[in-house]
Amino acid sequence: MSAHIASLAAELLARNFGGTDELLIGGVPISRLVHEHGSPLFVYDADIARRRYRDLSAAVSGFASVFYSVKANPNPEIARLFVEEGAGLEVASARELQIALQAGAPASRILFAGPGKGESELEFAVRARIGEVHVECFEEIQTLGRLAQDAGQRVRIGIRVNPIAAAQGGAMRMGGKPAAFGFDEESLADVIEALAGQAMLDLVGVHLFAGTQILDADTLLVQWGHGLDVAARVAQMIERPIETIDLGGGLGIPYHGADRALDLGKIAAGASRLAARKASDALLRDARVVLEPGRFLMGEAGIYVMSVRAVKQSRGTRFVVADGGMHHHLAASGNLGQVMKRDYPIVAATKLRAAAQDVAALVGPLCTPLDTLARQTALPVLAAGDLVAVLQSGAYGLTASPVNFLSHPAPKEILVSGGEPLVI
Ligand SMILES: Cc1ncc(COP(=O)(O)O)c(C=O)c1O
């Protein structure tokens, strides 16, 4: 493999974007897409997204079904792709709910979670008769109870639980500490009492989500096991079976050299142990178990492509200045909540075989040093017009970026499916 490409990027290129000297996505040369649509661009490969969904579904079959967390990439065509694969959708706002419905998701396979849902959002969810609303505070229980009464319609409720045990090993921890997400596990009795006082709310599920970007299978399995324990406890308290156990998302993907991909073999073995445990509990036996990953399903399927505008030296450091940056891809700049800023896998997309010249900083067009997509990356000799691609960019890319900052145009998003690129 060419000298400028680090091992993770080389592995991703070989698996997904194999070409000669030029990156191909879904079989289409990247330079053709930039020629036709300009740059910067987000490009997604539908086949990779489908493969990720199928691989994970196969690994957890017999235990859980896989939903897609729309927040990872809310482009309506991406949501549609997963719905066509058979996924349910997890949404976090009225707009995401609208996207889910337009994507053709059956209402019964939509779950709505989020720490501060507005009344109009809840009303929309009630009217749309979605599968479950996952409540996260007492005010929401009151509001939903009233909306359900007004509409004369029963509403299925899951309790979002902030678990006692933190998931170790993830980037963003959402369990085991004070959090705005869900109810503390210690307060379940109060939540159940509040729901029991609401005639039109049916408590049917529990939902745990303890962290994101978890690469260790054992950490996830411990967390899922804890989810079964919580579900069993709630079922005993309400003296009837639980219908849905939502174990959240959080499955990670490698971004950096030291990261190891999640071991799906271990996940499969652990999932079948958990399935046996669930089957042995009469109150859980018939419950559907849901996973709702976003990053795992979409991250690897997308790249962000930029054109080089200038190459300059400043006091011994080479700067490659590109036309894209943190305003489109905040996460790659290390500013989306990362503790440590580490470079994403980045390649010179039309010079894959070129040797590295020396390390360079890859920066965008914004007037801030935060707009740095790579601090010290090995890149070949580049000139204005060359293309650079950031891999692992399908999730938390455009949607998680301050696209209006400095008022550059938003990038197009292209989905390549069956060899055909479509602007989405
Ligand atoms: C409730 C909930 N579900 C699912 C997800 C998706 O997480 P990930 O993309 O890490 O799988 C998130 C992300 O923040 C979330 O808050």
JSON list of C-alpha atoms in Angstrom, two decimals, residues 148-309:
[
{"chain": "A", "resi": 148, "resn": "ALA", "atom": "CA", "xyz": [-53.55, 11.54, 25.16]},
{"chain": "A", "resi": 149, "resn": "GLN", "atom": "CA", "xyz": [-56.76, 12.44, 27.07]},
{"chain": "A", "resi": 150, "resn": "ASP", "atom": "CA", "xyz": [-57.51, 15.30, 24.66]},
{"chain": "A", "resi": 151, "resn": "ALA", "atom": "CA", "xyz": [-56.96, 13.06, 21.65]},
{"chain": "A", "resi": 152, "resn": "GLY", "atom": "CA", "xyz": [-58.91, 10.20, 23.24]},
{"chain": "A", "resi": 153, "resn": "GLN", "atom": "CA", "xyz": [-56.03, 7.95, 22.35]},
{"chain": "A", "resi": 154, "resn": "ARG", "atom": "CA", "xyz": [-53.88, 5.58, 24.38]},
{"chain": "A", "resi": 155, "resn": "VAL", "atom": "CA", "xyz": [-50.11, 6.19, 24.13]},
{"chain": "A", "resi": 156, "resn": "ARG", "atom": "CA", "xyz": [-47.45, 3.53, 24.51]},
{"chain": "A", "resi": 157, "resn": "ILE", "atom": "CA", "xyz": [-44.66, 4.64, 26.85]},
{"chain": "A", "resi": 158, "resn": "GLY", "atom": "CA", "xyz": [-41.11, 3.48, 27.51]},
{"chain": "A", "resi": 159, "resn": "ILE", "atom": "CA", "xyz": [-39.13, 4.76, 30.49]},
{"chain": "A", "resi": 160, "resn": "ARG", "atom": "CA", "xyz": [-35.69, 6.07, 29.53]},
{"chain": "A", "resi": 161, "resn": "VAL", "atom": "CA", "xyz": [-33.44, 4.97, 32.38]},
{"chain": "A", "resi": 162, "resn": "ASN", "atom": "CA", "xyz": [-30.15, 6.61, 33.36]},
{"chain": "A", "resi": 163, "resn": "PRO", "atom": "CA", "xyz": [-28.42, 3.41, 34.52]},
{"chain": "A", "resi": 164, "resn": "ILE", "atom": "CA", "xyz": [-26.45, 3.07, 37.72]},
{"chain": "A", "resi": 165, "resn": "ALA", "atom": "CA", "xyz": [-23.53, 1.32, 36.04]},
{"chain": "A", "resi": 166, "resn": "ALA", "atom": "CA", "xyz": [-21.59, 3.41, 33.52]},
{"chain": "A", "resi": 167, "resn": "ALA", "atom": "CA", "xyz": [-20.54, 1.80, 30.27]},
{"chain": "A", "resi": 168, "resn": "GLN", "atom": "CA", "xyz": [-16.77, 1.81, 30.39]},
{"chain": "A", "resi": 169, "resn": "GLY", "atom": "CA", "xyz": [-14.77, 2.36, 27.25]},
{"chain": "A", "resi": 170, "resn": "GLY", "atom": "CA", "xyz": [-16.98, 4.72, 25.26]},
{"chain": "A", "resi": 171, "resn": "ALA", "atom": "CA", "xyz": [-16.27, 8.29, 24.22]},
{"chain": "A", "resi": 172, "resn": "MET", "atom": "CA", "xyz": [-19.37, 9.94, 25.62]},
{"chain": "A", "resi": 173, "resn": "ARG", "atom": "CA", "xyz": [-20.66, 8.40, 28.84]},
{"chain": "A", "resi": 174, "resn": "MET", "atom": "CA", "xyz": [-24.35, 8.74, 29.50]},
{"chain": "A", "resi": 175, "resn": "GLY", "atom": "CA", "xyz": [-24.74, 6.47, 32.49]},
{"chain": "A", "resi": 176, "resn": "GLY", "atom": "CA", "xyz": [-23.62, 6.21, 36.09]},
{"chain": "A", "resi": 177, "resn": "LYS", "atom": "CA", "xyz": [-23.39, 9.92, 36.68]},
{"chain": "A", "resi": 178, "resn": "PRO", "atom": "CA", "xyz": [-25.75, 12.87, 36.93]},
{"chain": "A", "resi": 179, "resn": "ALA", "atom": "CA", "xyz": [-27.42, 13.33, 33.54]},
{"chain": "A", "resi": 180, "resn": "ALA", "atom": "CA", "xyz": [-30.30, 15.12, 31.86]},
{"chain": "A", "resi": 181, "resn": "PHE", "atom": "CA", "xyz": [-31.05, 11.92, 29.95]},
{"chain": "A", "resi": 182, "resn": "GLY", "atom": "CA", "xyz": [-33.82, 9.76, 31.33]},
{"chain": "A", "resi": 183, "resn": "PHE", "atom": "CA", "xyz": [-34.69, 9.00, 34.94]},
{"chain": "A", "resi": 184, "resn": "ASP", "atom": "CA", "xyz": [-32.10, 7.83, 37.42]},
{"chain": "A", "resi": 185, "resn": "GLU", "atom": "CA", "xyz": [-32.45, 4.09, 37.89]},
{"chain": "A", "resi": 186, "resn": "GLU", "atom": "CA", "xyz": [-32.80, 4.72, 41.62]},
{"chain": "A", "resi": 187, "resn": "SER", "atom": "CA", "xyz": [-36.06, 6.63, 41.02]},
{"chain": "A", "resi": 188, "resn": "LEU", "atom": "CA", "xyz": [-37.91, 3.98, 38.99]},
{"chain": "A", "resi": 189, "resn": "ALA", "atom": "CA", "xyz": [-40.59, 3.44, 41.64]},
{"chain": "A", "resi": 190, "resn": "ASP", "atom": "CA", "xyz": [-41.59, 7.12, 41.50]},
{"chain": "A", "resi": 191, "resn": "VAL", "atom": "CA", "xyz": [-41.74, 7.08, 37.70]},
{"chain": "A", "resi": 192, "resn": "ILE", "atom": "CA", "xyz": [-43.93, 3.99, 37.67]},
{"chain": "A", "resi": 193, "resn": "GLU", "atom": "CA", "xyz": [-46.25, 5.60, 40.21]},
{"chain": "A", "resi": 194, "resn": "ALA", "atom": "CA", "xyz": [-46.52, 8.76, 38.10]},
{"chain": "A", "resi": 195, "resn": "LEU", "atom": "CA", "xyz": [-47.36, 6.70, 35.02]},
{"chain": "A", "resi": 196, "resn": "ALA", "atom": "CA", "xyz": [-49.91, 4.62, 36.94]},
{"chain": "A", "resi": 197, "resn": "GLY", "atom": "CA", "xyz": [-51.78, 7.86, 37.65]},
{"chain": "A", "resi": 198, "resn": "GLN", "atom": "CA", "xyz": [-52.21, 8.49, 33.92]},
{"chain": "A", "resi": 199, "resn": "ALA", "atom": "CA", "xyz": [-55.23, 6.64, 32.55]},
{"chain": "A", "resi": 200, "resn": "MET", "atom": "CA", "xyz": [-54.28, 6.97, 28.87]},
{"chain": "A", "resi": 201, "resn": "LEU", "atom": "CA", "xyz": [-50.56, 6.11, 29.14]},
{"chain": "A", "resi": 202, "resn": "ASP", "atom": "CA", "xyz": [-49.56, 2.46, 28.85]},
{"chain": "A", "resi": 203, "resn": "LEU", "atom": "CA", "xyz": [-46.14, 1.62, 30.25]},
{"chain": "A", "resi": 204, "resn": "VAL", "atom": "CA", "xyz": [-44.79, -1.02, 27.87]},
{"chain": "A", "resi": 205, "resn": "GLY", "atom": "CA", "xyz": [-41.02, -0.55, 27.67]},
{"chain": "A", "resi": 206, "resn": "VAL", "atom": "CA", "xyz": [-37.69, 0.44, 29.11]},
{"chain": "A", "resi": 207, "resn": "HIS", "atom": "CA", "xyz": [-34.83, 2.19, 27.32]},
{"chain": "A", "resi": 208, "resn": "LEU", "atom": "CA", "xyz": [-31.19, 2.36, 28.35]},
{"chain": "A", "resi": 209, "resn": "PHE", "atom": "CA", "xyz": [-28.44, 4.19, 26.50]},
{"chain": "A", "resi": 210, "resn": "ALA", "atom": "CA", "xyz": [-25.22, 4.50, 28.39]},
{"chain": "A", "resi": 211, "resn": "GLY", "atom": "CA", "xyz": [-22.59, 5.81, 25.97]},
{"chain": "A", "resi": 212, "resn": "THR", "atom": "CA", "xyz": [-21.43, 6.17, 22.41]},
{"chain": "A", "resi": 213, "resn": "GLN", "atom": "CA", "xyz": [-18.39, 5.01, 20.39]},
{"chain": "A", "resi": 214, "resn": "ILE", "atom": "CA", "xyz": [-17.93, 1.81, 22.39]},
{"chain": "A", "resi": 215, "resn": "LEU", "atom": "CA", "xyz": [-15.49, -0.51, 20.64]},
{"chain": "A", "resi": 216, "resn": "ASP", "atom": "CA", "xyz": [-15.29, -3.19, 23.31]},
{"chain": "A", "resi": 217, "resn": "ALA", "atom": "CA", "xyz": [-17.86, -5.98, 22.85]},
{"chain": "A", "resi": 218, "resn": "ASP", "atom": "CA", "xyz": [-17.74, -6.99, 26.53]},
{"chain": "A", "resi": 219, "resn": "THR", "atom": "CA", "xyz": [-18.58, -3.44, 27.63]},
{"chain": "A", "resi": 220, "resn": "LEU", "atom": "CA", "xyz": [-21.66, -3.46, 25.40]},
{"chain": "A", "resi": 221, "resn": "LEU", "atom": "CA", "xyz": [-22.71, -6.92, 26.56]},
{"chain": "A", "resi": 222, "resn": "VAL", "atom": "CA", "xyz": [-22.44, -5.95, 30.23]},
{"chain": "A", "resi": 223, "resn": "GLN", "atom": "CA", "xyz": [-24.57, -2.91, 29.49]},
{"chain": "A", "resi": 224, "resn": "TRP", "atom": "CA", "xyz": [-27.17, -4.98, 27.61]},
{"chain": "A", "resi": 225, "resn": "GLY", "atom": "CA", "xyz": [-27.27, -7.49, 30.46]},
{"chain": "A", "resi": 226, "resn": "HIS", "atom": "CA", "xyz": [-27.93, -4.63, 32.84]},
{"chain": "A", "resi": 227, "resn": "GLY", "atom": "CA", "xyz": [-30.76, -3.53, 30.53]},
{"chain": "A", "resi": 228, "resn": "LEU", "atom": "CA", "xyz": [-32.38, -6.96, 30.95]},
{"chain": "A", "resi": 229, "resn": "ASP", "atom": "CA", "xyz": [-32.03, -6.65, 34.75]},
{"chain": "A", "resi": 230, "resn": "VAL", "atom": "CA", "xyz": [-33.73, -3.25, 34.73]},
{"chain": "A", "resi": 231, "resn": "ALA", "atom": "CA", "xyz": [-36.51, -4.54, 32.47]},
{"chain": "A", "resi": 232, "resn": "ALA", "atom": "CA", "xyz": [-37.07, -7.51, 34.81]},
{"chain": "A", "resi": 233, "resn": "ARG", "atom": "CA", "xyz": [-37.28, -5.20, 37.80]},
{"chain": "A", "resi": 234, "resn": "VAL", "atom": "CA", "xyz": [-39.81, -2.92, 36.09]},
{"chain": "A", "resi": 235, "resn": "ALA", "atom": "CA", "xyz": [-41.88, -5.94, 35.02]},
{"chain": "A", "resi": 236, "resn": "GLN", "atom": "CA", "xyz": [-41.99, -7.18, 38.62]},
{"chain": "A", "resi": 237, "resn": "MET", "atom": "CA", "xyz": [-42.99, -3.75, 39.87]},
{"chain": "A", "resi": 238, "resn": "ILE", "atom": "CA", "xyz": [-45.86, -3.41, 37.41]},
{"chain": "A", "resi": 239, "resn": "GLU", "atom": "CA", "xyz": [-46.71, -7.13, 37.68]},
{"chain": "A", "resi": 240, "resn": "ARG", "atom": "CA", "xyz": [-47.02, -7.67, 33.97]},
{"chain": "A", "resi": 241, "resn": "PRO", "atom": "CA", "xyz": [-44.67, -8.48, 31.09]},
{"chain": "A", "resi": 242, "resn": "ILE", "atom": "CA", "xyz": [-42.50, -5.85, 29.41]},
{"chain": "A", "resi": 243, "resn": "GLU", "atom": "CA", "xyz": [-43.05, -5.49, 25.66]},
{"chain": "A", "resi": 244, "resn": "THR", "atom": "CA", "xyz": [-39.96, -3.53, 24.54]},
{"chain": "A", "resi": 245, "resn": "ILE", "atom": "CA", "xyz": [-36.42, -3.48, 25.89]},
{"chain": "A", "resi": 246, "resn": "ASP", "atom": "CA", "xyz": [-34.46, -0.79, 24.04]},
{"chain": "A", "resi": 247, "resn": "LEU", "atom": "CA", "xyz": [-30.76, -1.23, 24.74]},
{"chain": "A", "resi": 248, "resn": "GLY", "atom": "CA", "xyz": [-29.68, 1.91, 22.90]},
{"chain": "A", "resi": 249, "resn": "GLY", "atom": "CA", "xyz": [-26.93, 2.39, 20.35]},
{"chain": "A", "resi": 250, "resn": "GLY", "atom": "CA", "xyz": [-23.34, 3.31, 21.03]},
{"chain": "A", "resi": 251, "resn": "LEU", "atom": "CA", "xyz": [-21.61, 0.67, 18.91]},
{"chain": "A", "resi": 252, "resn": "GLY", "atom": "CA", "xyz": [-18.31, 2.20, 17.84]},
{"chain": "A", "resi": 253, "resn": "ILE", "atom": "CA", "xyz": [-16.19, 2.25, 14.71]},
{"chain": "A", "resi": 254, "resn": "PRO", "atom": "CA", "xyz": [-12.41, 2.74, 14.45]},
{"chain": "A", "resi": 255, "resn": "TYR", "atom": "CA", "xyz": [-11.29, 6.29, 13.66]},
{"chain": "A", "resi": 256, "resn": "HIS", "atom": "CA", "xyz": [-7.66, 6.13, 14.64]},
{"chain": "A", "resi": 257, "resn": "GLY", "atom": "CA", "xyz": [-4.72, 3.79, 14.27]},
{"chain": "A", "resi": 258, "resn": "ALA", "atom": "CA", "xyz": [-5.00, 2.33, 17.75]},
{"chain": "A", "resi": 259, "resn": "ASP", "atom": "CA", "xyz": [-8.76, 1.63, 17.53]},
{"chain": "A", "resi": 260, "resn": "ARG", "atom": "CA", "xyz": [-9.85, -1.98, 17.00]},
{"chain": "A", "resi": 261, "resn": "ALA", "atom": "CA", "xyz": [-13.14, -2.64, 15.20]},
{"chain": "A", "resi": 262, "resn": "LEU", "atom": "CA", "xyz": [-15.96, -4.02, 17.33]},
{"chain": "A", "resi": 263, "resn": "ASP", "atom": "CA", "xyz": [-15.78, -7.83, 17.41]},
{"chain": "A", "resi": 264, "resn": "LEU", "atom": "CA", "xyz": [-19.12, -8.96, 15.94]},
{"chain": "A", "resi": 265, "resn": "GLY", "atom": "CA", "xyz": [-18.27, -12.60, 16.69]},
{"chain": "A", "resi": 266, "resn": "LYS", "atom": "CA", "xyz": [-18.11, -11.78, 20.40]},
{"chain": "A", "resi": 267, "resn": "ILE", "atom": "CA", "xyz": [-21.29, -9.74, 20.10]},
{"chain": "A", "resi": 268, "resn": "ALA", "atom": "CA", "xyz": [-23.05, -12.73, 18.47]},
{"chain": "A", "resi": 269, "resn": "ALA", "atom": "CA", "xyz": [-21.93, -15.16, 21.18]},
{"chain": "A", "resi": 270, "resn": "GLY", "atom": "CA", "xyz": [-22.92, -12.72, 23.94]},
{"chain": "A", "resi": 271, "resn": "ALA", "atom": "CA", "xyz": [-26.27, -11.97, 22.28]},
{"chain": "A", "resi": 272, "resn": "SER", "atom": "CA", "xyz": [-27.19, -15.64, 22.24]},
{"chain": "A", "resi": 273, "resn": "ARG", "atom": "CA", "xyz": [-26.33, -15.97, 25.96]},
{"chain": "A", "resi": 274, "resn": "LEU", "atom": "CA", "xyz": [-28.54, -12.95, 26.66]},
{"chain": "A", "resi": 275, "resn": "ALA", "atom": "CA", "xyz": [-31.33, -14.43, 24.52]},
{"chain": "A", "resi": 276, "resn": "ALA", "atom": "CA", "xyz": [-31.25, -17.58, 26.68]},
{"chain": "A", "resi": 277, "resn": "ARG", "atom": "CA", "xyz": [-31.37, -15.49, 29.85]},
{"chain": "A", "resi": 278, "resn": "LYS", "atom": "CA", "xyz": [-34.33, -13.51, 28.55]},
{"chain": "A", "resi": 279, "resn": "ALA", "atom": "CA", "xyz": [-36.18, -16.69, 27.54]},
{"chain": "A", "resi": 280, "resn": "SER", "atom": "CA", "xyz": [-35.87, -18.00, 31.08]},
{"chain": "A", "resi": 281, "resn": "ASP", "atom": "CA", "xyz": [-37.79, -15.03, 32.53]},
{"chain": "A", "resi": 282, "resn": "ALA", "atom": "CA", "xyz": [-41.55, -15.32, 32.04]},
{"chain": "A", "resi": 283, "resn": "LEU", "atom": "CA", "xyz": [-42.01, -11.55, 32.29]},
{"chain": "A", "resi": 284, "resn": "LEU", "atom": "CA", "xyz": [-39.40, -10.80, 29.59]},
{"chain": "A", "resi": 285, "resn": "ARG", "atom": "CA", "xyz": [-39.76, -13.83, 27.34]},
{"chain": "A", "resi": 286, "resn": "ASP", "atom": "CA", "xyz": [-42.03, -12.20, 24.76]},
{"chain": "A", "resi": 287, "resn": "ALA", "atom": "CA", "xyz": [-40.45, -8.74, 24.80]},
{"chain": "A", "resi": 288, "resn": "ARG", "atom": "CA", "xyz": [-38.85, -7.41, 21.65]},
{"chain": "A", "resi": 289, "resn": "VAL", "atom": "CA", "xyz": [-35.29, -6.24, 22.21]},
{"chain": "A", "resi": 290, "resn": "VAL", "atom": "CA", "xyz": [-34.19, -3.23, 20.17]},
{"chain": "A", "resi": 291, "resn": "LEU", "atom": "CA", "xyz": [-30.73, -1.84, 19.40]},
{"chain": "A", "resi": 292, "resn": "GLU", "atom": "CA", "xyz": [-30.67, 1.66, 17.92]},
{"chain": "A", "resi": 293, "resn": "PRO", "atom": "CA", "xyz": [-27.18, 2.39, 16.61]},
{"chain": "A", "resi": 294, "resn": "GLY", "atom": "CA", "xyz": [-26.40, 5.27, 14.30]},
{"chain": "A", "resi": 295, "resn": "ARG", "atom": "CA", "xyz": [-22.63, 5.50, 13.96]},
{"chain": "A", "resi": 296, "resn": "PHE", "atom": "CA", "xyz": [-22.07, 1.76, 13.48]},
{"chain": "A", "resi": 297, "resn": "LEU", "atom": "CA", "xyz": [-24.54, 1.59, 10.58]},
{"chain": "A", "resi": 298, "resn": "MET", "atom": "CA", "xyz": [-23.60, 4.78, 8.72]},
{"chain": "A", "resi": 299, "resn": "GLY", "atom": "CA", "xyz": [-20.11, 5.89, 9.76]},
{"chain": "A", "resi": 300, "resn": "GLU", "atom": "CA", "xyz": [-18.11, 3.66, 7.46]},
{"chain": "A", "resi": 301, "resn": "ALA", "atom": "CA", "xyz": [-20.46, 4.24, 4.52]},
{"chain": "A", "resi": 302, "resn": "GLY", "atom": "CA", "xyz": [-19.57, 7.90, 4.00]},
{"chain": "A", "resi": 303, "resn": "ILE", "atom": "CA", "xyz": [-16.62, 10.04, 2.97]},
{"chain": "A", "resi": 304, "resn": "TYR", "atom": "CA", "xyz": [-16.11, 13.79, 2.92]},
{"chain": "A", "resi": 305, "resn": "VAL", "atom": "CA", "xyz": [-14.20, 15.00, -0.13]},
{"chain": "A", "resi": 306, "resn": "MET", "atom": "CA", "xyz": [-12.46, 18.35, -0.45]},
{"chain": "A", "resi": 307, "resn": "SER", "atom": "CA", "xyz": [-10.36, 20.06, -3.11]},
{"chain": "A", "resi": 308, "resn": "VAL", "atom": "CA", "xyz": [-6.99, 21.50, -2.22]},
{"chain": "A", "resi": 309, "resn": "ARG", "atom": "CA", "xyz": [-6.89, 25.27, -2.71]}
]
